[in-house]
Amino acid sequence: MLQTEEILVERYQLQRVLGKSAIRQTWLAQDLTNQEQVVVKLLTANDQLQWYDIQLFEREAKVLRQLNHLRIPQYYDDFVLERDVIYFALVQEYIAAKSIKELLASGKIFSETEVREIAIAVLKILIYLHKLNPPVLHRDIKPSNLLLDESTNKNRIYLVDFGAVQDRVAAEGATFTVVGTYGYAPLEQFGGRATPASDLYALGATLINLATGISPADLPQFDSRMQFSHLVEFNPGLIKWLQQMTEPNLEYRFGKATEALEALEINELAINNHNHKKKIIIIIKKIIKIKITRFSTLLYYQ
């Protein structure tokens, strides 16, 4: 078992555990070459380790090496560590921010504006990932894998944990390792047939979780569709958009992040126009009311 203050490969000094499971450990560490904080993810080669765990870990490192996006923690290093057991290690940029899962656990319910902002931010990340050649599918978008940095006036969203990543779309007749989280992953993903639309489903389910405070797995369903509209007071256009994001039938779900973003922006424009018209109507009513009052006053004195 690794200990606090232990130094790995003469460079990374462990500070505290961020997460732990039977075969995985995630540590906050200090890079002694530049004194910066980093995240060290470790996969333990014990008797519970499966071959596909190693495959996924190696694929994560491979994919992260090629990514270059401000909202994806940067890859720094990977190595094999030999102690009482063998550890496979991956080092990444540390983002000092809470996960959306932590914020939900604290009782936070996200407003319609916040849900829209997060949707737009994550869709822009997905556009980048899905346009790579070959496309990169995250396959595990959920509240615990989204970090919200609230340290500035403009909140920043980060997409983390590429441990379930797939770096190509399944060809006809081919399947991949089944990964994902129940409630967030669509049916085709559990069949080993993930596509870019699978990430959109997971994002939609996550946004519904933000809006309702309820895990998608706990929401009532009808024909495999989440029933949530009665729980939120959102614009009907946004509710319809979320329903299309989480449509179980691939044929009717958004196929690309660009399509989903365009539809969301059109919806937002329609809302802004509607609100603008409402403001104009309110102003006109006030003007009419003032004029009627003045006219009544003039009549009174005549």
PDB file of C-alpha atoms in Angstrom:
ATOM      1  CA  MET A   1       0.000   0.000   0.000  1.00  0.00           C
ATOM      2  CA  LEU A   2       1.376   3.391  -1.000  1.00  0.00           C
ATOM      3  CA  GLN A   3       1.770   6.007   1.721  1.00  0.00           C
ATOM      4  CA  THR A   4       1.406   9.777   1.995  1.00  0.00           C
ATOM      5  CA  GLU A   5       4.675  11.641   1.227  1.00  0.00           C
ATOM      6  CA  GLU A   6       6.036   8.629  -0.649  1.00  0.00           C
ATOM      7  CA  ILE A   7       7.930   9.661  -3.792  1.00  0.00           C
ATOM      8  CA  LEU A   8       7.278   7.826  -7.052  1.00  0.00           C
ATOM      9  CA  VAL A   9       9.977   7.531  -9.738  1.00  0.00           C
ATOM     10  CA  GLU A  10      11.997  10.205  -7.883  1.00  0.00           C
ATOM     11  CA  ARG A  11       9.545  12.854  -9.027  1.00  0.00           C
ATOM     12  CA  TYR A  12       5.955  12.664  -7.722  1.00  0.00           C
ATOM     13  CA  GLN A  13       5.401  13.040  -3.969  1.00  0.00           C
ATOM     14  CA  LEU A  14       2.032  11.700  -2.844  1.00  0.00           C
ATOM     15  CA  GLN A  15      -0.045  14.142  -0.768  1.00  0.00           C
ATOM     16  CA  ARG A  16      -3.514  12.684  -0.237  1.00  0.00           C
ATOM     17  CA  VAL A  17      -5.927  10.115  -1.644  1.00  0.00           C
ATOM     18  CA  LEU A  18      -8.620  11.537  -3.930  1.00  0.00           C
ATOM     19  CA  GLY A  19     -10.332   8.226  -4.641  1.00  0.00           C
ATOM     20  CA  LYS A  20      -9.865   4.517  -4.134  1.00  0.00           C
ATOM     21  CA  SER A  21     -11.342   1.159  -5.165  1.00  0.00           C
ATOM     22  CA  ALA A  22     -10.166  -2.457  -5.136  1.00  0.00           C
ATOM     23  CA  ILE A  23      -7.807  -1.994  -8.080  1.00  0.00           C
ATOM     24  CA  ARG A  24      -7.593   1.784  -8.521  1.00  0.00           C
ATOM     25  CA  GLN A  25      -6.132   4.657  -6.532  1.00  0.00           C
ATOM     26  CA  THR A  26      -6.171   8.344  -7.393  1.00  0.00           C
ATOM     27  CA  TRP A  27      -3.729  10.603  -5.556  1.00  0.00           C
ATOM     28  CA  LEU A  28      -3.061  14.310  -5.371  1.00  0.00           C
ATOM     29  CA  ALA A  29       0.702  14.639  -5.678  1.00  0.00           C
ATOM     30  CA  GLN A  30       3.396  17.266  -6.108  1.00  0.00           C
ATOM     31  CA  ASP A  31       5.715  17.238  -9.088  1.00  0.00           C
ATOM     32  CA  LEU A  32       9.096  17.896  -7.457  1.00  0.00           C
ATOM     33  CA  THR A  33      10.592  19.197 -10.704  1.00  0.00           C
ATOM     34  CA  ASN A  34       8.333  22.267 -10.787  1.00  0.00           C
ATOM     35  CA  GLN A  35       6.415  22.127  -7.450  1.00  0.00           C
ATOM     36  CA  GLU A  36       3.076  21.904  -9.258  1.00  0.00           C
ATOM     37  CA  GLN A  37       0.219  19.730  -8.039  1.00  0.00           C
ATOM     38  CA  VAL A  38      -0.749  16.822 -10.282  1.00  0.00           C
ATOM     39  CA  VAL A  39      -3.138  13.877 -10.237  1.00  0.00           C
ATOM     40  CA  VAL A  40      -1.608  10.394 -10.201  1.00  0.00           C
ATOM     41  CA  LYS A  41      -3.966   7.576 -11.198  1.00  0.00           C
ATOM     42  CA  LEU A  42      -2.787   4.077 -10.296  1.00  0.00           C
ATOM     43  CA  LEU A  43      -4.025   0.694 -11.473  1.00  0.00           C
ATOM     44  CA  THR A  44      -3.033  -2.092  -9.067  1.00  0.00           C
ATOM     45  CA  ALA A  45      -1.971  -5.446 -10.527  1.00  0.00           C
ATOM     46  CA  ASN A  46      -3.617  -7.614  -7.862  1.00  0.00           C
ATOM     47  CA  ASP A  47      -5.747 -10.768  -8.101  1.00  0.00           C
ATOM     48  CA  GLN A  48      -8.875  -8.696  -8.862  1.00  0.00           C
ATOM     49  CA  LEU A  49      -7.357  -7.071 -11.939  1.00  0.00           C
ATOM     50  CA  GLN A  50      -8.829  -8.202 -15.263  1.00  0.00           C
ATOM     51  CA  TRP A  51      -7.114  -8.037 -18.631  1.00  0.00           C
ATOM     52  CA  TYR A  52      -9.633  -5.510 -19.971  1.00  0.00           C
ATOM     53  CA  ASP A  53      -8.782  -3.198 -17.017  1.00  0.00           C
ATOM     54  CA  ILE A  54      -5.224  -2.999 -18.328  1.00  0.00           C
ATOM     55  CA  GLN A  55      -6.476  -2.472 -21.884  1.00  0.00           C
ATOM     56  CA  LEU A  56      -8.709   0.415 -20.825  1.00  0.00           C
ATOM     57  CA  PHE A  57      -5.945   2.005 -18.734  1.00  0.00           C
ATOM     58  CA  GLU A  58      -3.445   1.813 -21.599  1.00  0.00           C
ATOM     59  CA  ARG A  59      -6.038   3.172 -24.019  1.00  0.00           C
ATOM     60  CA  GLU A  60      -6.752   6.092 -21.673  1.00  0.00           C
ATOM     61  CA  ALA A  61      -3.054   7.025 -21.602  1.00  0.00           C
ATOM     62  CA  LYS A  62      -2.770   6.649 -25.374  1.00  0.00           C
ATOM     63  CA  VAL A  63      -5.798   8.864 -26.047  1.00  0.00           C
ATOM     64  CA  LEU A  64      -4.853  11.525 -23.480  1.00  0.00           C
ATOM     65  CA  ARG A  65      -1.420  11.921 -25.103  1.00  0.00           C
ATOM     66  CA  GLN A  66      -3.060  13.155 -28.307  1.00  0.00           C
ATOM     67  CA  LEU A  67      -5.647  15.458 -26.729  1.00  0.00           C
ATOM     68  CA  ASN A  68      -5.125  19.205 -26.518  1.00  0.00           C
ATOM     69  CA  HIS A  69      -8.150  21.019 -25.125  1.00  0.00           C
ATOM     70  CA  LEU A  70      -8.375  23.649 -22.381  1.00  0.00           C
ATOM     71  CA  ARG A  71     -11.290  21.848 -20.718  1.00  0.00           C
ATOM     72  CA  ILE A  72      -9.646  18.409 -20.598  1.00  0.00           C
ATOM     73  CA  PRO A  73      -6.917  17.959 -17.936  1.00  0.00           C
ATOM     74  CA  GLN A  74      -3.582  17.692 -19.698  1.00  0.00           C
ATOM     75  CA  TYR A  75      -1.615  14.444 -19.915  1.00  0.00           C
ATOM     76  CA  TYR A  76       1.854  14.654 -18.319  1.00  0.00           C
ATOM     77  CA  ASP A  77       3.336  11.197 -17.874  1.00  0.00           C
ATOM     78  CA  ASP A  78       2.771   7.463 -17.503  1.00  0.00           C
ATOM     79  CA  PHE A  79       4.965   4.719 -16.094  1.00  0.00           C
ATOM     80  CA  VAL A  80       5.042   1.295 -14.419  1.00  0.00           C
ATOM     81  CA  LEU A  81       5.844   1.235 -10.704  1.00  0.00           C
ATOM     82  CA  GLU A  82       7.185  -1.837  -8.917  1.00  0.00           C
ATOM     83  CA  ARG A  83       6.567  -2.089  -5.175  1.00  0.00           C
ATOM     84  CA  ASP A  84       5.073  -5.034  -3.282  1.00  0.00           C
ATOM     85  CA  VAL A  85       2.801  -5.222  -6.337  1.00  0.00           C
ATOM     86  CA  ILE A  86       3.016  -3.672  -9.789  1.00  0.00           C
ATOM     87  CA  TYR A  87       1.195  -0.381 -10.429  1.00  0.00           C
ATOM     88  CA  PHE A  88       0.394   1.159 -13.792  1.00  0.00           C
ATOM     89  CA  ALA A  89       0.522   4.943 -13.338  1.00  0.00           C
ATOM     90  CA  LEU A  90      -0.898   7.894 -15.254  1.00  0.00           C
ATOM     91  CA  VAL A  91      -0.132  11.535 -14.382  1.00  0.00           C
ATOM     92  CA  GLN A  92      -2.426  14.428 -15.322  1.00  0.00           C
ATOM     93  CA  GLU A  93      -3.017  18.109 -14.684  1.00  0.00           C
ATOM     94  CA  TYR A  94      -4.793  18.819 -11.392  1.00  0.00           C
ATOM     95  CA  ILE A  95      -7.952  20.943 -11.567  1.00  0.00           C
ATOM     96  CA  ALA A  96      -8.864  22.517  -8.209  1.00  0.00           C
ATOM     97  CA  ALA A  97     -12.623  22.252  -8.625  1.00  0.00           C
ATOM     98  CA  LYS A  98     -15.559  20.288  -7.257  1.00  0.00           C
ATOM     99  CA  SER A  99     -17.336  17.668  -9.313  1.00  0.00           C
ATOM    100  CA  ILE A 100     -20.972  18.236 -10.167  1.00  0.00           C
ATOM    101  CA  LYS A 101     -21.703  15.066  -8.191  1.00  0.00           C
ATOM    102  CA  GLU A 102     -20.328  16.770  -5.061  1.00  0.00           C
ATOM    103  CA  LEU A 103     -22.423  19.874  -5.736  1.00  0.00           C
ATOM    104  CA  LEU A 104     -25.564  17.771  -6.168  1.00  0.00           C
ATOM    105  CA  ALA A 105     -24.790  15.899  -2.944  1.00  0.00           C
ATOM    106  CA  SER A 106     -24.613  19.255  -1.148  1.00  0.00           C
ATOM    107  CA  GLY A 107     -28.210  19.929  -2.221  1.00  0.00           C
ATOM    108  CA  LYS A 108     -27.577  22.250  -5.160  1.00  0.00           C
ATOM    109  CA  ILE A 109     -30.272  22.316  -7.845  1.00  0.00           C
ATOM    110  CA  PHE A 110     -29.117  23.902 -11.076  1.00  0.00           C
ATOM    111  CA  SER A 111     -31.158  26.661 -12.713  1.00  0.00           C
ATOM    112  CA  GLU A 112     -32.292  26.591 -16.340  1.00  0.00           C
ATOM    113  CA  THR A 113     -29.552  29.083 -17.235  1.00  0.00           C
ATOM    114  CA  GLU A 114     -26.891  26.962 -15.521  1.00  0.00           C
ATOM    115  CA  VAL A 115     -28.111  23.803 -17.249  1.00  0.00           C
ATOM    116  CA  ARG A 116     -27.893  25.569 -20.622  1.00  0.00           C
ATOM    117  CA  GLU A 117     -24.397  26.895 -19.914  1.00  0.00           C
ATOM    118  CA  ILE A 118     -23.118  23.474 -18.859  1.00  0.00           C
ATOM    119  CA  ALA A 119     -24.766  21.846 -21.882  1.00  0.00           C
ATOM    120  CA  ILE A 120     -23.071  24.281 -24.263  1.00  0.00           C
ATOM    121  CA  ALA A 121     -19.671  23.886 -22.569  1.00  0.00           C
ATOM    122  CA  VAL A 122     -19.720  20.074 -22.674  1.00  0.00           C
ATOM    123  CA  LEU A 123     -21.075  19.978 -26.233  1.00  0.00           C
ATOM    124  CA  LYS A 124     -18.102  22.079 -27.361  1.00  0.00           C
ATOM    125  CA  ILE A 125     -15.742  19.548 -25.754  1.00  0.00           C
ATOM    126  CA  LEU A 126     -17.600  16.690 -27.462  1.00  0.00           C
ATOM    127  CA  ILE A 127     -17.423  18.451 -30.828  1.00  0.00           C
ATOM    128  CA  TYR A 128     -13.630  18.498 -30.420  1.00  0.00           C
ATOM    129  CA  LEU A 129     -13.448  14.820 -29.366  1.00  0.00           C
ATOM    130  CA  HIS A 130     -15.834  13.499 -31.999  1.00  0.00           C
ATOM    131  CA  LYS A 131     -14.116  15.383 -34.836  1.00  0.00           C
ATOM    132  CA  LEU A 132     -10.769  13.722 -34.139  1.00  0.00           C
ATOM    133  CA  ASN A 133      -9.633  11.025 -36.550  1.00  0.00           C
ATOM    134  CA  PRO A 134     -10.560   8.474 -35.359  1.00  0.00           C
ATOM    135  CA  PRO A 135     -13.356   9.943 -33.189  1.00  0.00           C
ATOM    136  CA  VAL A 136     -12.847   9.749 -29.419  1.00  0.00           C
ATOM    137  CA  LEU A 137     -15.904   8.634 -27.442  1.00  0.00           C
ATOM    138  CA  HIS A 138     -15.844   9.322 -23.703  1.00  0.00           C
ATOM    139  CA  ARG A 139     -18.513   6.684 -22.869  1.00  0.00           C
ATOM    140  CA  ASP A 140     -18.895   7.697 -19.224  1.00  0.00           C
ATOM    141  CA  ILE A 141     -20.232  11.255 -19.005  1.00  0.00           C
ATOM    142  CA  LYS A 142     -21.915  11.718 -15.629  1.00  0.00           C
ATOM    143  CA  PRO A 143     -21.862  14.251 -12.745  1.00  0.00           C
ATOM    144  CA  SER A 144     -18.738  12.776 -11.112  1.00  0.00           C
ATOM    145  CA  ASN A 145     -16.795  13.219 -14.370  1.00  0.00           C
ATOM    146  CA  LEU A 146     -17.630  16.901 -14.794  1.00  0.00           C
ATOM    147  CA  LEU A 147     -15.724  19.442 -12.708  1.00  0.00           C
ATOM    148  CA  LEU A 148     -17.169  22.918 -12.187  1.00  0.00           C
ATOM    149  CA  ASP A 149     -14.613  25.626 -11.456  1.00  0.00           C
ATOM    150  CA  GLU A 150     -16.483  28.460  -9.738  1.00  0.00           C
ATOM    151  CA  SER A 151     -13.359  30.464  -8.849  1.00  0.00           C
ATOM    152  CA  THR A 152     -13.976  33.068 -11.564  1.00  0.00           C
ATOM    153  CA  ASN A 153     -17.005  35.105 -12.628  1.00  0.00           C
ATOM    154  CA  LYS A 154     -17.482  32.749 -15.580  1.00  0.00           C
ATOM    155  CA  ASN A 155     -17.853  29.138 -14.455  1.00  0.00           C
ATOM    156  CA  ARG A 156     -15.652  26.657 -16.288  1.00  0.00           C
ATOM    157  CA  ILE A 157     -16.522  23.016 -16.942  1.00  0.00           C
ATOM    158  CA  TYR A 158     -13.913  20.262 -17.292  1.00  0.00           C
ATOM    159  CA  LEU A 159     -14.479  16.749 -18.620  1.00  0.00           C
ATOM    160  CA  VAL A 160     -12.382  14.204 -16.722  1.00  0.00           C
ATOM    161  CA  ASP A 161     -11.801  10.448 -16.369  1.00  0.00           C
ATOM    162  CA  PHE A 162     -11.210   8.951 -19.792  1.00  0.00           C
ATOM    163  CA  GLY A 163     -10.950   5.459 -18.306  1.00  0.00           C
ATOM    164  CA  ALA A 164     -13.834   4.208 -20.452  1.00  0.00           C
ATOM    165  CA  VAL A 165     -12.697   5.988 -23.608  1.00  0.00           C
ATOM    166  CA  GLN A 166     -13.098   4.421 -27.056  1.00  0.00           C
ATOM    167  CA  ASP A 167     -10.953   5.776 -29.865  1.00  0.00           C
ATOM    168  CA  ARG A 168     -13.005   4.541 -32.791  1.00  0.00           C
ATOM    169  CA  VAL A 169     -16.633   3.905 -33.657  1.00  0.00           C
ATOM    170  CA  ALA A 170     -17.712   0.261 -33.846  1.00  0.00           C
ATOM    171  CA  ALA A 171     -17.769  -1.028 -37.412  1.00  0.00           C
ATOM    172  CA  GLU A 172     -20.754  -3.024 -38.633  1.00  0.00           C
ATOM    173  CA  GLY A 173     -20.800  -6.336 -36.780  1.00  0.00           C
ATOM    174  CA  ALA A 174     -18.010  -5.324 -34.369  1.00  0.00           C
ATOM    175  CA  THR A 175     -18.365  -4.728 -30.641  1.00  0.00           C
ATOM    176  CA  PHE A 176     -16.213  -3.230 -27.884  1.00  0.00           C
ATOM    177  CA  THR A 177     -15.783  -3.690 -24.155  1.00  0.00           C
ATOM    178  CA  VAL A 178     -19.050  -2.823 -22.440  1.00  0.00           C
ATOM    179  CA  VAL A 179     -18.539   0.134 -20.099  1.00  0.00           C
ATOM    180  CA  GLY A 180     -20.681   2.956 -18.796  1.00  0.00           C
ATOM    181  CA  THR A 181     -22.845   3.846 -15.821  1.00  0.00           C
ATOM    182  CA  TYR A 182     -26.427   2.652 -15.470  1.00  0.00           C
ATOM    183  CA  GLY A 183     -28.872   5.505 -15.925  1.00  0.00           C
ATOM    184  CA  TYR A 184     -26.416   7.540 -18.006  1.00  0.00           C
ATOM    185  CA  ALA A 185     -25.353   5.059 -20.700  1.00  0.00           C
ATOM    186  CA  PRO A 186     -27.847   4.324 -23.514  1.00  0.00           C
ATOM    187  CA  LEU A 187     -28.972   0.848 -24.520  1.00  0.00           C
ATOM    188  CA  GLU A 188     -26.705   0.592 -27.578  1.00  0.00           C
ATOM    189  CA  GLN A 189     -23.651   1.204 -25.392  1.00  0.00           C
ATOM    190  CA  PHE A 190     -24.510  -1.732 -23.137  1.00  0.00           C
ATOM    191  CA  GLY A 191     -24.635  -3.759 -26.336  1.00  0.00           C
ATOM    192  CA  GLY A 192     -21.046  -2.732 -27.099  1.00  0.00           C
ATOM    193  CA  ARG A 193     -22.138  -0.430 -29.936  1.00  0.00           C
ATOM    194  CA  ALA A 194     -21.302   3.082 -28.697  1.00  0.00           C
ATOM    195  CA  THR A 195     -21.448   5.987 -31.166  1.00  0.00           C
ATOM    196  CA  PRO A 196     -21.036   9.774 -30.762  1.00  0.00           C
ATOM    197  CA  ALA A 197     -24.783   9.867 -30.049  1.00  0.00           C
ATOM    198  CA  SER A 198     -24.123   7.688 -26.980  1.00  0.00           C
ATOM    199  CA  ASP A 199     -22.124  10.526 -25.409  1.00  0.00           C
ATOM    200  CA  LEU A 200     -25.021  12.877 -26.178  1.00  0.00           C
ATOM    201  CA  TYR A 201     -27.436  10.583 -24.345  1.00  0.00           C
ATOM    202  CA  ALA A 202     -25.136  10.532 -21.310  1.00  0.00           C
ATOM    203  CA  LEU A 203     -24.861  14.325 -21.366  1.00  0.00           C
ATOM    204  CA  GLY A 204     -28.647  14.660 -21.614  1.00  0.00           C
ATOM    205  CA  ALA A 205     -29.133  12.283 -18.673  1.00  0.00           C
ATOM    206  CA  THR A 206     -26.570  14.269 -16.683  1.00  0.00           C
ATOM    207  CA  LEU A 207     -28.349  17.557 -17.416  1.00  0.00           C
ATOM    208  CA  ILE A 208     -31.666  16.045 -16.302  1.00  0.00           C
ATOM    209  CA  ASN A 209     -29.928  14.991 -13.070  1.00  0.00           C
ATOM    210  CA  LEU A 210     -28.752  18.599 -12.613  1.00  0.00           C
ATOM    211  CA  ALA A 211     -32.231  19.987 -13.211  1.00  0.00           C
ATOM    212  CA  THR A 212     -34.154  17.555 -10.999  1.00  0.00           C
ATOM    213  CA  GLY A 213     -31.591  16.558  -8.379  1.00  0.00           C
ATOM    214  CA  ILE A 214     -32.611  12.942  -9.076  1.00  0.00           C
ATOM    215  CA  SER A 215     -30.383  10.264 -10.598  1.00  0.00           C
ATOM    216  CA  PRO A 216     -31.654   9.164 -14.034  1.00  0.00           C
ATOM    217  CA  ALA A 217     -31.718   5.582 -12.751  1.00  0.00           C
ATOM    218  CA  ASP A 218     -34.335   6.639 -10.173  1.00  0.00           C
ATOM    219  CA  LEU A 219     -36.626   8.536 -12.543  1.00  0.00           C
ATOM    220  CA  PRO A 220     -39.853   6.892 -13.754  1.00  0.00           C
ATOM    221  CA  GLN A 221     -39.748   5.645 -17.334  1.00  0.00           C
ATOM    222  CA  PHE A 222     -42.255   5.080 -20.105  1.00  0.00           C
ATOM    223  CA  ASP A 223     -41.155   3.188 -23.232  1.00  0.00           C
ATOM    224  CA  SER A 224     -37.534   3.487 -21.971  1.00  0.00           C
ATOM    225  CA  ARG A 225     -37.858   7.290 -21.896  1.00  0.00           C
ATOM    226  CA  MET A 226     -37.113   9.243 -18.735  1.00  0.00           C
ATOM    227  CA  GLN A 227     -40.134  11.090 -17.347  1.00  0.00           C
ATOM    228  CA  PHE A 228     -38.890  14.349 -15.855  1.00  0.00           C
ATOM    229  CA  SER A 229     -40.836  17.270 -17.350  1.00  0.00           C
ATOM    230  CA  HIS A 230     -43.267  17.352 -14.400  1.00  0.00           C
ATOM    231  CA  LEU A 231     -40.330  17.916 -12.035  1.00  0.00           C
ATOM    232  CA  VAL A 232     -38.907  21.079 -13.620  1.00  0.00           C
ATOM    233  CA  GLU A 233     -40.208  24.495 -14.625  1.00  0.00           C
ATOM    234  CA  PHE A 234     -38.102  24.876 -17.745  1.00  0.00           C
ATOM    235  CA  ASN A 235     -38.933  26.388 -21.102  1.00  0.00           C
ATOM    236  CA  PRO A 236     -40.834  23.767 -23.170  1.00  0.00           C
ATOM    237  CA  GLY A 237     -38.210  24.068 -25.900  1.00  0.00           C
ATOM    238  CA  LEU A 238     -35.415  23.055 -23.527  1.00  0.00           C
ATOM    239  CA  ILE A 239     -37.468  20.137 -22.183  1.00  0.00           C
ATOM    240  CA  LYS A 240     -38.052  18.925 -25.750  1.00  0.00           C
ATOM    241  CA  TRP A 241     -34.318  19.276 -26.460  1.00  0.00           C
ATOM    242  CA  LEU A 242     -33.444  17.187 -23.383  1.00  0.00           C
ATOM    243  CA  GLN A 243     -35.980  14.577 -24.464  1.00  0.00           C
ATOM    244  CA  GLN A 244     -34.315  14.348 -27.872  1.00  0.00           C
ATOM    245  CA  MET A 245     -30.882  14.084 -26.244  1.00  0.00           C
ATOM    246  CA  THR A 246     -32.093  11.092 -24.213  1.00  0.00           C
ATOM    247  CA  GLU A 247     -34.210   9.464 -26.909  1.00  0.00           C
ATOM    248  CA  PRO A 248     -33.565   5.690 -26.639  1.00  0.00           C
ATOM    249  CA  ASN A 249     -34.009   5.216 -30.394  1.00  0.00           C
ATOM    250  CA  LEU A 250     -30.799   6.266 -32.156  1.00  0.00           C
ATOM    251  CA  GLU A 251     -32.771   7.208 -35.259  1.00  0.00           C
ATOM    252  CA  TYR A 252     -34.547  10.028 -33.398  1.00  0.00           C
ATOM    253  CA  ARG A 253     -31.725  11.169 -31.098  1.00  0.00           C
ATOM    254  CA  PHE A 254     -29.275  13.903 -32.099  1.00  0.00           C
ATOM    255  CA  GLY A 255     -26.529  12.161 -34.064  1.00  0.00           C
ATOM    256  CA  LYS A 256     -23.789  14.757 -33.637  1.00  0.00           C
ATOM    257  CA  ALA A 257     -22.746  17.239 -30.971  1.00  0.00           C
ATOM    258  CA  THR A 258     -22.787  19.988 -33.616  1.00  0.00           C
ATOM    259  CA  GLU A 259     -26.475  19.254 -34.320  1.00  0.00           C
ATOM    260  CA  ALA A 260     -27.349  19.263 -30.627  1.00  0.00           C
ATOM    261  CA  LEU A 261     -25.516  22.558 -30.053  1.00  0.00           C
ATOM    262  CA  GLU A 262     -27.155  24.222 -33.048  1.00  0.00           C
ATOM    263  CA  ALA A 263     -30.614  23.119 -31.864  1.00  0.00           C
ATOM    264  CA  LEU A 264     -29.906  24.408 -28.355  1.00  0.00           C
ATOM    265  CA  GLU A 265     -28.694  27.774 -29.640  1.00  0.00           C
ATOM    266  CA  ILE A 266     -31.777  28.136 -31.874  1.00  0.00           C
ATOM    267  CA  ASN A 267     -33.939  27.330 -28.860  1.00  0.00           C
ATOM    268  CA  GLU A 268     -32.113  29.946 -26.779  1.00  0.00           C
ATOM    269  CA  LEU A 269     -32.526  32.547 -29.532  1.00  0.00           C
ATOM    270  CA  ALA A 270     -36.264  31.830 -29.653  1.00  0.00           C
ATOM    271  CA  ILE A 271     -36.487  32.285 -25.870  1.00  0.00           C
ATOM    272  CA  ASN A 272     -34.581  35.586 -26.040  1.00  0.00           C
ATOM    273  CA  ASN A 273     -36.871  36.831 -28.828  1.00  0.00           C
ATOM    274  CA  HIS A 274     -39.930  35.771 -26.834  1.00  0.00           C
ATOM    275  CA  ASN A 275     -38.631  37.535 -23.712  1.00  0.00           C
ATOM    276  CA  HIS A 276     -37.810  40.627 -25.780  1.00  0.00           C
ATOM    277  CA  LYS A 277     -41.367  40.704 -27.144  1.00  0.00           C
ATOM    278  CA  LYS A 278     -42.760  40.297 -23.628  1.00  0.00           C
ATOM    279  CA  LYS A 279     -40.678  43.263 -22.441  1.00  0.00           C
ATOM    280  CA  ILE A 280     -41.907  45.387 -25.347  1.00  0.00           C
ATOM    281  CA  ILE A 281     -45.527  44.457 -24.577  1.00  0.00           C
ATOM    282  CA  ILE A 282     -45.019  45.346 -20.896  1.00  0.00           C
ATOM    283  CA  ILE A 283     -43.501  48.719 -21.867  1.00  0.00           C
ATOM    284  CA  ILE A 284     -46.352  49.443 -24.302  1.00  0.00           C
ATOM    285  CA  LYS A 285     -48.912  48.565 -21.626  1.00  0.00           C
ATOM    286  CA  LYS A 286     -47.198  50.918 -19.172  1.00  0.00           C
ATOM    287  CA  ILE A 287     -47.176  53.732 -21.749  1.00  0.00           C
ATOM    288  CA  ILE A 288     -50.863  53.174 -22.527  1.00  0.00           C
ATOM    289  CA  LYS A 289     -51.675  53.118 -18.810  1.00  0.00           C
ATOM    290  CA  ILE A 290     -49.809  56.408 -18.260  1.00  0.00           C
ATOM    291  CA  LYS A 291     -51.562  58.048 -21.206  1.00  0.00           C
ATOM    292  CA  ILE A 292     -54.992  56.853 -20.025  1.00  0.00           C
ATOM    293  CA  THR A 293     -54.252  58.209 -16.537  1.00  0.00           C
ATOM    294  CA  ARG A 294     -53.193  61.595 -17.948  1.00  0.00           C
ATOM    295  CA  PHE A 295     -56.222  61.738 -20.232  1.00  0.00           C
ATOM    296  CA  SER A 296     -58.543  60.906 -17.315  1.00  0.00           C
ATOM    297  CA  THR A 297     -56.909  63.659 -15.253  1.00  0.00           C
ATOM    298  CA  LEU A 298     -57.432  66.210 -18.034  1.00  0.00           C
ATOM    299  CA  LEU A 299     -61.099  65.242 -18.344  1.00  0.00           C
ATOM    300  CA  TYR A 300     -61.536  65.581 -14.593  1.00  0.00           C
ATOM    301  CA  TYR A 301     -60.256  69.157 -14.527  1.00  0.00           C
ATOM    302  CA  GLN A 302     -62.333  70.127 -17.529  1.00  0.00           C
TER     303      GLN A 302
END
